XYZ file of C-alpha atoms in Angstrom:
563
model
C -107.130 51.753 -224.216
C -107.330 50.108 -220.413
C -104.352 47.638 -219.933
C -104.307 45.076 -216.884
C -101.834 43.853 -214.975
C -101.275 40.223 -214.005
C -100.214 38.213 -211.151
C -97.064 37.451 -211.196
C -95.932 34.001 -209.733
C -93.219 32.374 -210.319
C -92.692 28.512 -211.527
C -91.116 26.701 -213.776
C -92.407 23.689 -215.532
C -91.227 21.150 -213.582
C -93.162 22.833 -210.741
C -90.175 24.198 -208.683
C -88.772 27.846 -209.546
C -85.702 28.508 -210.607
C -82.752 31.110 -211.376
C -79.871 32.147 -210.947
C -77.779 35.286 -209.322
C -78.602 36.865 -205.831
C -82.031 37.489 -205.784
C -84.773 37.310 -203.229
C -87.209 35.732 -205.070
C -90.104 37.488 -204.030
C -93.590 37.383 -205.932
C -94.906 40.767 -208.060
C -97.405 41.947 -210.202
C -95.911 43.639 -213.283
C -97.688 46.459 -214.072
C -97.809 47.648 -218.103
C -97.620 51.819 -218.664
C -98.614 54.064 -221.670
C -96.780 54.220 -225.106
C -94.331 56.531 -225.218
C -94.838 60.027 -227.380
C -93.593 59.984 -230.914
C -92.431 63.716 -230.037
C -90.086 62.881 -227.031
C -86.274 63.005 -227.901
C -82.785 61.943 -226.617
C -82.080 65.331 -225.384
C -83.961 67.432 -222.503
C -87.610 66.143 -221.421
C -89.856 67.018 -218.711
C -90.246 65.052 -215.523
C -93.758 64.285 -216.002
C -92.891 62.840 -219.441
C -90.313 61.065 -218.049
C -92.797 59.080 -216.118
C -94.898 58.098 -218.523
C -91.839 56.844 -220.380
C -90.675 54.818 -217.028
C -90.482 50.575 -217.864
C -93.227 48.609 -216.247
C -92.993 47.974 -212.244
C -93.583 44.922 -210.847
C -96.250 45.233 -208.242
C -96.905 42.543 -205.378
C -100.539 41.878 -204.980
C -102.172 44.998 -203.840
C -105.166 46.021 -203.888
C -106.283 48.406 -206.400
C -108.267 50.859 -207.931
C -108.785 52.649 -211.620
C -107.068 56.164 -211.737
C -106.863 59.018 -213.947
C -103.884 60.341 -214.522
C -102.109 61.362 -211.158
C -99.891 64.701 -209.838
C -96.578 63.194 -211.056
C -95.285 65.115 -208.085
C -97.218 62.444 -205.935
C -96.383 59.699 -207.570
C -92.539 59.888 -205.709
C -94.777 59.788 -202.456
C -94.568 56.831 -200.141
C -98.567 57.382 -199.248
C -99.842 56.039 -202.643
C -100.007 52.558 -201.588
C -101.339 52.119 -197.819
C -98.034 50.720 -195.433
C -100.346 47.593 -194.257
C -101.543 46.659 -197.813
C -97.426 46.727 -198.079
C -97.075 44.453 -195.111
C -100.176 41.711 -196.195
C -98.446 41.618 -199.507
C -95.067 41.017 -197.998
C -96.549 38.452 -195.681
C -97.873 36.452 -198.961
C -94.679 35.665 -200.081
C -92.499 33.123 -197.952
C -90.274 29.871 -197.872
C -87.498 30.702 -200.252
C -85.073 28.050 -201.033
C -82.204 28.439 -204.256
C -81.133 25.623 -206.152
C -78.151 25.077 -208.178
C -76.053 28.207 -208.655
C -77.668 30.427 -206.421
C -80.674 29.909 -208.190
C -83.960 31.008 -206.318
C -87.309 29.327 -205.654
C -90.099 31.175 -204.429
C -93.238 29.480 -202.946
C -96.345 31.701 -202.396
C -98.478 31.268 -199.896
C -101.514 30.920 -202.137
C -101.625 28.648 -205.236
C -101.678 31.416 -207.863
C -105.057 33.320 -207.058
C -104.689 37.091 -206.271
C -104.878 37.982 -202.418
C -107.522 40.816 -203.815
C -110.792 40.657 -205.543
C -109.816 43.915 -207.488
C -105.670 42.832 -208.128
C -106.344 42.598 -212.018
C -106.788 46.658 -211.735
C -104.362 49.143 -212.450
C -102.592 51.518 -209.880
C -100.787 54.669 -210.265
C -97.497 54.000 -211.713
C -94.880 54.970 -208.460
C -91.321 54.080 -207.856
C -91.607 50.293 -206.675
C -89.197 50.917 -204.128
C -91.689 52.656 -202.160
C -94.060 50.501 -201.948
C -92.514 47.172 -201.628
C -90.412 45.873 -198.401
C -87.833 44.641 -200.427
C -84.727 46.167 -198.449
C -85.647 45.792 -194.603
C -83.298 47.927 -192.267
C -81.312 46.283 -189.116
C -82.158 44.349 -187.120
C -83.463 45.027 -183.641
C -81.185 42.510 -182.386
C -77.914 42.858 -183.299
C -76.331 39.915 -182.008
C -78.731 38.402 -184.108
C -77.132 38.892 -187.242
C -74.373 37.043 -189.134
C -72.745 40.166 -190.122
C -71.145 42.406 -187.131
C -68.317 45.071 -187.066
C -64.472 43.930 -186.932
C -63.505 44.521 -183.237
C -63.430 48.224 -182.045
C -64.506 49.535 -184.889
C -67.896 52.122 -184.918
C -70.453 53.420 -186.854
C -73.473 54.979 -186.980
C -76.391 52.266 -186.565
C -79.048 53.000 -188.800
C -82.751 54.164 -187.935
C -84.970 50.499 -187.675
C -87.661 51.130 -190.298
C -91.507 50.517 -189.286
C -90.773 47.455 -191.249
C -90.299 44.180 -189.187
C -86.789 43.516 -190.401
C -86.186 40.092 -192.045
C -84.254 37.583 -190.343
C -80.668 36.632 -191.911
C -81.901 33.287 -193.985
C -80.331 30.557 -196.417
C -81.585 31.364 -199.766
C -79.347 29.208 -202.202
C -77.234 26.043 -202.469
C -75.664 26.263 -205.467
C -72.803 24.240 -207.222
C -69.612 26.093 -206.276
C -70.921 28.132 -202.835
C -74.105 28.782 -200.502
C -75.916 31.972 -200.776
C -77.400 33.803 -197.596
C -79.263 36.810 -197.682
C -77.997 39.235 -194.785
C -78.231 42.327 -193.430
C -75.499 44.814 -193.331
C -74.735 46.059 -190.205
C -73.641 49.821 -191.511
C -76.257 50.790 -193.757
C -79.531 48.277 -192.966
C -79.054 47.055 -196.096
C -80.021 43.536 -197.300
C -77.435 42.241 -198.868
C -76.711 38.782 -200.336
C -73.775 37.019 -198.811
C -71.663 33.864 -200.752
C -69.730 31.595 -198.959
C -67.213 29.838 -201.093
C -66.339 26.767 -199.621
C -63.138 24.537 -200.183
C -61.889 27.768 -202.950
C -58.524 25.697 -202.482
C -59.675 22.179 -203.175
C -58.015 22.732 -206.969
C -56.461 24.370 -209.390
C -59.726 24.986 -211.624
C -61.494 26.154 -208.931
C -58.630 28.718 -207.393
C -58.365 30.695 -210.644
C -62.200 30.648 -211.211
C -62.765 32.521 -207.811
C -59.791 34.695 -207.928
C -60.799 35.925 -211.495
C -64.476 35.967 -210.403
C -63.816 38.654 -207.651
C -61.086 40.782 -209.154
C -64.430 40.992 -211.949
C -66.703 41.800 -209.709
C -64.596 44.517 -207.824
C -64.037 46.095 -211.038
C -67.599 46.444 -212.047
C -69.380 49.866 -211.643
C -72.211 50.112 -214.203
C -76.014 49.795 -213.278
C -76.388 46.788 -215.842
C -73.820 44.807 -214.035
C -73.895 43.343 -210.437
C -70.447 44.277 -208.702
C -68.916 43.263 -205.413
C -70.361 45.027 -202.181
C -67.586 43.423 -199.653
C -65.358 40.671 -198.949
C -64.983 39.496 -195.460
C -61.370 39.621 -194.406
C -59.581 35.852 -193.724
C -58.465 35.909 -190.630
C -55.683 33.284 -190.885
C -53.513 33.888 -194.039
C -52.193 30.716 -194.526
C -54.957 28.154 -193.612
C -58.597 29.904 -194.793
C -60.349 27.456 -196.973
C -63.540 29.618 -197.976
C -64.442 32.883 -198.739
C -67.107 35.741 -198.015
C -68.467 37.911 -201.135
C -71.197 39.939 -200.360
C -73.147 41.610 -203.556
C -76.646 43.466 -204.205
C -79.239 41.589 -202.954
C -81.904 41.518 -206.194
C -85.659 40.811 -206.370
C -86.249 38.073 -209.374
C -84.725 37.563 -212.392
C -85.206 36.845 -216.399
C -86.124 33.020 -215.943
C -88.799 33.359 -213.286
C -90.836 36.418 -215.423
C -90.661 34.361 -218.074
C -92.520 31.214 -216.994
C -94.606 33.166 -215.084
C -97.885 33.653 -216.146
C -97.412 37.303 -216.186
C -97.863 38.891 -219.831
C -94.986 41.162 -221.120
C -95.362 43.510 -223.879
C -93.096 45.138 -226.342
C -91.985 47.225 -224.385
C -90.874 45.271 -221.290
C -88.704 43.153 -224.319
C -87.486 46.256 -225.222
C -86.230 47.281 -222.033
C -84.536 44.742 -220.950
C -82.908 43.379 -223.667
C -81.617 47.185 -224.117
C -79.959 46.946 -220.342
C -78.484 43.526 -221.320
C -76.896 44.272 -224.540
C -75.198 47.836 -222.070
C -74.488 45.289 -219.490
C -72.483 43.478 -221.981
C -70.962 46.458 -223.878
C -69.345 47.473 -220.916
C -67.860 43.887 -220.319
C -66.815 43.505 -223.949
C -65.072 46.574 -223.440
C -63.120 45.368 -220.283
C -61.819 42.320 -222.531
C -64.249 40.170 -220.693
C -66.387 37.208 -222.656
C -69.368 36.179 -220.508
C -69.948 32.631 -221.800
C -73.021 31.908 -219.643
C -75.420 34.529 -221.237
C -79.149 32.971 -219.814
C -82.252 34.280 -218.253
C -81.616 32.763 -214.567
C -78.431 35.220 -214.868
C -79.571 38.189 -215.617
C -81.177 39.967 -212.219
C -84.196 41.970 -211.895
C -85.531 44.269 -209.643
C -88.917 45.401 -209.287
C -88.673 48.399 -211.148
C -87.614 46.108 -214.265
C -83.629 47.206 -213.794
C -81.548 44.836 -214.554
C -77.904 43.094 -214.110
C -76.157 40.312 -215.561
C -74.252 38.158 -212.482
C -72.821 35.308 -212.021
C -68.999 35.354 -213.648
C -67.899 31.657 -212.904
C -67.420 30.984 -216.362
C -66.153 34.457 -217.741
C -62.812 35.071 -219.131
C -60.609 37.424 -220.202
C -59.305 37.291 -223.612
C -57.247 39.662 -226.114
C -59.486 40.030 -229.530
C -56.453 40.771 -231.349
C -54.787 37.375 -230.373
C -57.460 35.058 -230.316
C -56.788 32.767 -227.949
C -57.276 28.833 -227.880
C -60.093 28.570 -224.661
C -62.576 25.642 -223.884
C -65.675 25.206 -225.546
C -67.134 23.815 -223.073
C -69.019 26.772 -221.685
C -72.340 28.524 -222.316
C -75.532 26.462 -221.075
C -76.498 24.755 -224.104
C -79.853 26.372 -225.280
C -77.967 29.506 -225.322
C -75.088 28.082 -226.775
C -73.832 29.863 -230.147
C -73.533 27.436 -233.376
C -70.047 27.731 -233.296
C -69.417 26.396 -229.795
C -71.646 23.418 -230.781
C -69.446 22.559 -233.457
C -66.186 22.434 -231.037
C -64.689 26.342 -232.222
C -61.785 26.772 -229.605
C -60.623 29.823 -230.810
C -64.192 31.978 -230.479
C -65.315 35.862 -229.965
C -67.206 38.126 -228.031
C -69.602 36.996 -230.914
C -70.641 34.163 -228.236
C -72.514 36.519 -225.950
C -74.427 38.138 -229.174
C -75.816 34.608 -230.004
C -77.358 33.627 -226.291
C -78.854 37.426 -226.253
C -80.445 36.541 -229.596
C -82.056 33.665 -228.318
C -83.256 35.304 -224.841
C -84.953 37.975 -227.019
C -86.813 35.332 -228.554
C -87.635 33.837 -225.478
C -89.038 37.007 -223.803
C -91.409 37.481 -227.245
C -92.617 33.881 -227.310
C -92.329 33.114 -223.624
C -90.375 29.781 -225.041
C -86.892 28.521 -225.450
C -86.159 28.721 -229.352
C -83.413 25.907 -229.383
C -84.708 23.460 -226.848
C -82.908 19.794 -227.700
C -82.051 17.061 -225.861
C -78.235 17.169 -226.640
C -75.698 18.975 -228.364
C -76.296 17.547 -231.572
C -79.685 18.106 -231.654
C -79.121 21.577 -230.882
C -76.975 22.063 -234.038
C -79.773 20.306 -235.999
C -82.598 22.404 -234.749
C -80.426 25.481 -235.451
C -79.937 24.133 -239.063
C -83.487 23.418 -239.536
C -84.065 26.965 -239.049
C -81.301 28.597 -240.631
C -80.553 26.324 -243.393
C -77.496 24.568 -243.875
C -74.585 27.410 -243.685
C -71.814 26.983 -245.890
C -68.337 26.162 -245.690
C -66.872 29.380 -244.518
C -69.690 29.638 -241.739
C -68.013 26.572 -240.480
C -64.286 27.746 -240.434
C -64.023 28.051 -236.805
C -65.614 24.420 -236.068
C -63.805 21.226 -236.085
C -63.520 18.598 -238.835
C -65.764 16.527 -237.295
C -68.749 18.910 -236.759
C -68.481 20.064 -240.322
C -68.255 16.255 -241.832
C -71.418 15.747 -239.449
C -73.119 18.998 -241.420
C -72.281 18.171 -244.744
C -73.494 14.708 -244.634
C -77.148 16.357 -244.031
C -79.681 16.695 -246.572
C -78.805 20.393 -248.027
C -81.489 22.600 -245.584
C -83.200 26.134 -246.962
C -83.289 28.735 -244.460
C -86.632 29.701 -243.203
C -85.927 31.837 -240.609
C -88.096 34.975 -241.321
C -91.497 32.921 -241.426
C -90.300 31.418 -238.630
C -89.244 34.340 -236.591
C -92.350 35.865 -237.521
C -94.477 33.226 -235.759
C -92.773 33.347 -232.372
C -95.083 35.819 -231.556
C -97.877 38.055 -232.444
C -95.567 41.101 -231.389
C -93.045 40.105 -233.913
C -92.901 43.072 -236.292
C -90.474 43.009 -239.349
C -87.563 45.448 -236.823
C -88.029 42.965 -234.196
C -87.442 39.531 -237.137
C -84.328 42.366 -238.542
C -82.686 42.846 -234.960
C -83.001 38.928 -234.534
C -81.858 37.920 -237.646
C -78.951 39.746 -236.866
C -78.339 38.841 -233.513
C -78.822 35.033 -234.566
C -76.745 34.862 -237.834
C -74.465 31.294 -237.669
C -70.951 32.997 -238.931
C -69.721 34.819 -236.166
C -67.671 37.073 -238.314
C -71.009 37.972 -239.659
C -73.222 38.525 -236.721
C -73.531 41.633 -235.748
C -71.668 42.953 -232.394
C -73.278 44.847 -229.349
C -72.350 48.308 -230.420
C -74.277 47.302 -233.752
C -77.429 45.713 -231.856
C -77.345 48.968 -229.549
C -77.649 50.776 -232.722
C -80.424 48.915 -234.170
C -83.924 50.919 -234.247
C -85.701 48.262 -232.140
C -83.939 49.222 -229.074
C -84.301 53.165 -229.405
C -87.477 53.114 -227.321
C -85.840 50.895 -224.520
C -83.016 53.311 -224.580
C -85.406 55.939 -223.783
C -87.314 54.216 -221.311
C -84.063 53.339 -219.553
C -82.533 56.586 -219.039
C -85.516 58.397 -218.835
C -86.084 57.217 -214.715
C -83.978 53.930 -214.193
C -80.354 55.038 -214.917
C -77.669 56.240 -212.793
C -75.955 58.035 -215.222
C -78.830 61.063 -216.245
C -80.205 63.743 -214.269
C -83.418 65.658 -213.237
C -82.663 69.268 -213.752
C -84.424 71.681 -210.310
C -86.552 73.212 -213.945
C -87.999 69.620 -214.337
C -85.907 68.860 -217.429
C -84.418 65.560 -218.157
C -80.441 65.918 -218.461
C -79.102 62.977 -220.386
C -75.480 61.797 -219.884
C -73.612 62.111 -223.133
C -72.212 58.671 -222.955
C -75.269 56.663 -222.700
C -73.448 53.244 -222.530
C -69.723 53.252 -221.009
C -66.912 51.141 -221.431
C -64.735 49.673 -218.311
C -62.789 52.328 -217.161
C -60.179 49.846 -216.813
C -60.164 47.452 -219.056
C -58.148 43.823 -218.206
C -54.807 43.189 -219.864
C -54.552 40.229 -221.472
C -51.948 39.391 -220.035
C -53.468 38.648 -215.885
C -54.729 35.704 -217.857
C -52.080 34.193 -219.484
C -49.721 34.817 -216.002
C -53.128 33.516 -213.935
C -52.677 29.998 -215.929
C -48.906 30.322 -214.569
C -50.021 30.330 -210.823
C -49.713 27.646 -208.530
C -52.491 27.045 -205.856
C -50.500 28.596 -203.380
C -49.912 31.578 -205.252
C -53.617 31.599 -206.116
C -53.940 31.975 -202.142
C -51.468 34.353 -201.566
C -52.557 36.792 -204.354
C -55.771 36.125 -203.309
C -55.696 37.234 -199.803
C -52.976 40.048 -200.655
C -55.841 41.544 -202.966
C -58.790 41.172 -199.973
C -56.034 42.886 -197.371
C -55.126 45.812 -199.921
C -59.019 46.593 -200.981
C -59.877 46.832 -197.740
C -56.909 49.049 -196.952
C -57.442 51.345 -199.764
C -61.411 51.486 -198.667
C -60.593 52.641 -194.948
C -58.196 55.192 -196.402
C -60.823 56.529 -198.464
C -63.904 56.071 -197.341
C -63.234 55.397 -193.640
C -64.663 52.190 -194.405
C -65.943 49.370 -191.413
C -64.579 46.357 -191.806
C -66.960 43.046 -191.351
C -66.813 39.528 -189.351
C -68.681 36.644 -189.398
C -71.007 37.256 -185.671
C -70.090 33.891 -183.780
C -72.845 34.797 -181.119
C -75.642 35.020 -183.954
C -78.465 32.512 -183.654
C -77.907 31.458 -187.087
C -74.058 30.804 -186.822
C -74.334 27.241 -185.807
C -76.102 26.651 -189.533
C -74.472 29.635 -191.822
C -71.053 27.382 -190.769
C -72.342 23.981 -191.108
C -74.027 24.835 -194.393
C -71.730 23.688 -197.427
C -72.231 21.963 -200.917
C -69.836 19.629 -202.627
C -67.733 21.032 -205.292
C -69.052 19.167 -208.483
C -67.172 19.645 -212.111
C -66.108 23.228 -212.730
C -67.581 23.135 -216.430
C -71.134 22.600 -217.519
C -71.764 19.494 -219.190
C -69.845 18.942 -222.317
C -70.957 19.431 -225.870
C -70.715 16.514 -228.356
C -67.173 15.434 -228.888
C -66.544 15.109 -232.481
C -63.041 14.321 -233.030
């Protein structure tokens, strides 16, 4: 059966484009790819199967041509796609400007229409890497670049790529920092570097950064973006901001979903696999999320994804269940619970927004979309019927007075699920059913959802070309890691949080900087590692300084207050 692919711009319905995490926000064609063999197992496969099983690329606009079925040995070839077809594509996409949170806008140069008369055709499937300029190497002019090399220190400068090198650019002004993407001066790497301005300005926002990077320094999983660098203060005692630099990613959940791009099955599949092993692993490190949403979960062109942004994460002990704000989670992702004012909530949190992304990416709509909080809870009710009293334990006398005084509701939600999309089928309605059931005690957990038949072929797809953790035998056999989805090596103690709500602001600064001085010690014992300064003589210093944002509430807008 012939497949298409579709172009793949990016805009949201109020006409700008929007998301959030450190991504480019470049324009791509996603590309769909056979159905996998019913034969194929979890155990050895060949390479060439393993191809076929790879999730869809996105493609920029390219042209193209129909193909039989290529060499696989050619397609890991960089001669596939012509270098200059590379270069008009890369020239198509420019202007990016991020809103809010780091959240990225992208603004074609065209107004939708393919660059190509033939772009609706299909081209041999080949690592996306290859074939799209996404990571540019240095710069020709050094002292044109933001990022230099502490003082007397050396390296090996990498080999410029035939690429033209992108210049170091603003691409976000979010709520608690600005977001530049950079190149690194060791590897020719782009990389996107967060400055945190005014970290000290209070409390709130001195324990959400500190906590936010000792995260991020302790993440190393593929589903999960982790910390790259952190520019050394130079003054211990006065520095008022802060330098993170991270993996610089492509797009993200939000954009391919108001896109006009069509996703199949097995593009859901995929990705809401990597999420629910992106959150696994942070479960496991005692970590709740609480800001589960498509703008912050990252995507590259080869469909891999990450969950970022951490502002709003915490960690908790599940045995203890600890009293924490419910003011978190944006609030069309929000779990039932949180709506009704719960203060002492789960993991269970994290299940709920997943639930309701999966039914996003299947109807390419939000499935709770209200104006407020209450609304929310109504539209949840109207689809799950009215839940009884020991759904409601966790919430607050005032939510459940508010349910009860409802007309009694009857649950409709399989019809319902059904009709989100055509590619419902009664595994998808099961896994969402479960993911989106109101007692948290009774939804079901990651491990659970990871377990569900639904995601099997996701799982497959995933490690079959996209994972870190597998290998590619020299016979051509697939070698599958026998732990498929880690937990944190080293999982947080309860107990940095509760002695974190102890610290002063000073303290904040001086464990702060003690914990920037020792990673970077630890990293030039081991790895001989460069240390990196802000370049004063770059051309863009004068506006990388002078950039800021004002620091506006640390929480998201609060739910209904009942009592």
């Amino acid at each position: 059966m012939g497949r298409r692919s579709a172009e793949f711009s990016i805009t949201d319905p109020t006409g700008s484009q929007t998301s959030s995490g450190c991504s480019s926000g470049n324009s791509s064609d996603l590309v769909d790819f056979p159905p996998p063999s019913q034969s194929v197992h979890l155990n050895h496969i060949p390479v060439h199967q393993s191809i076929y099983h790879q999730p869809p690329p996105i493609y920029p606009n390219l042209p193209t041509h129909q193909s039989s079925l290529v060499d696989p040995s050619l397609l890991f070839t960089q001669q596939i796609i012509d270098r200059r077809a590379a270069q008009l594509a890369a020239s198509h996409h420019a202007a990016i400007l991020l809103q809010h949170e780091m959240a990225l806008v992208s603004h074609p140069a065209s107004t939708g229409q393919s660059m190509f008369k033939d772009a609706s055709k299909r081209v041999p499937v080949v690592p996306i890497q290859q074939s799209m300029p996404q990571q540019p190497t240095v710069s020709h002019h050094v002292n044109q670049a933001i990022l230099s090399a502490a003082h007397g220190a050396s390296y090996a400068v990498p080999f410029p790529s035939a690429v033209d090198s992108q210049p170091d650019r603003p691409i976000g002004y979010g709520a608690f920092g600005v977001v530049w993407s950079v190149t690194d001066p060791r590897s020719g790497k782009r990389l996107a570097l967060k400055k945190m301005p005014n970290v000290f300005q209070n409390l709130a926002s001195c324990k959400r950064v500190f906590r936010e990077i000792k995260m991020l320094a302790s993440f190393k999983h593929d589903n999960v973006l982790c910390l790259a660098d952190i520019i050394q203060p130079q003054n211990p005692a006065f520095f008022q901001e802060l330098y993170v630099l991270t993996e610089l990613m492509q797009s993200d959940l939000h954009k391919i979903i108001v896109s006009p791009q069509a996703l199949t099955v097995d593009h859901v599949k995929v990705f809401v696999y990597q999420i629910l092993r992106g959150l696994k692993y942070l479960h496991s490190a005692n970590i709740l999320h609480r800001d589960i949403k498509p703008g912050n979960l990252l995507v590259n062109s080869n469909c891999c994804l990450k969950i970022c942004d951490f502002g709003l994460a915490r960690i908790w002990d599940s045995r203890e269940r600890p009293t924490m704000t419910h003011e978190v989670v944006t609030q069309y992702y929000r779990a039932p619970e949180l709506l009704m004012g719960a203060r002492k909530y789960t993991d269970a949190v994290d299940v709920w927004s997943v639930g309701c992304i999966f039914a996003e990416l299947m109807g390419r709509r939000i499935l709770f979309q209200a104006a407020g909080p209450i609304e929310q809870l109504n539209m949840i009710i109207d689809l799950m019927g009215t839940p009884s009293m020991d759904d409601m334990k966790m919430a607050c006398d005032g939510a459940r007075s508010h349910v009860m005084r409802q007309p009694k509701k009857k649950p409709k939600t399989k019809e319902a699920m059904l009709s989100i999309s055509n590619q419902m089928s009664d595994l998808a309605v099961d896994l969402l059913q479960k993911l989106l059931t109101f007692n948290p005690d009774d939804r079901m957990t990651v491990q659970d959802a990871l377990n569900h038949p639904y995601i099997s072929d996701g799982r497959m797809r995933f490690h079959s070309c996209m994972c870190s953790c597998c290998s590619t035998l020299p016979s051509g056999q697939r070698q599958f890691h026998p732990n498929l989805e880690p937990h944190h090596e080293e999982p947080f103690n309860p107990i940095w949080e509760r002695e974190l709500s102890r610290c002063s602001m000073f303290d904040l600064r001086d464990k702060l900087y003690s914990f920037v001085v020792d990673r970077h010690h630890k990293l030039q014992m081991e790895q001989n590692h460069v240390p990196l300064v802000i370049n004063p003589n770059s051309a863009a210093y004068k506006n990388f300084t002078s950039s800021s944002v004002a620091q506006p509430s640390e929480l998201p807008p609060s739910p209904n207050q009942w009592d």
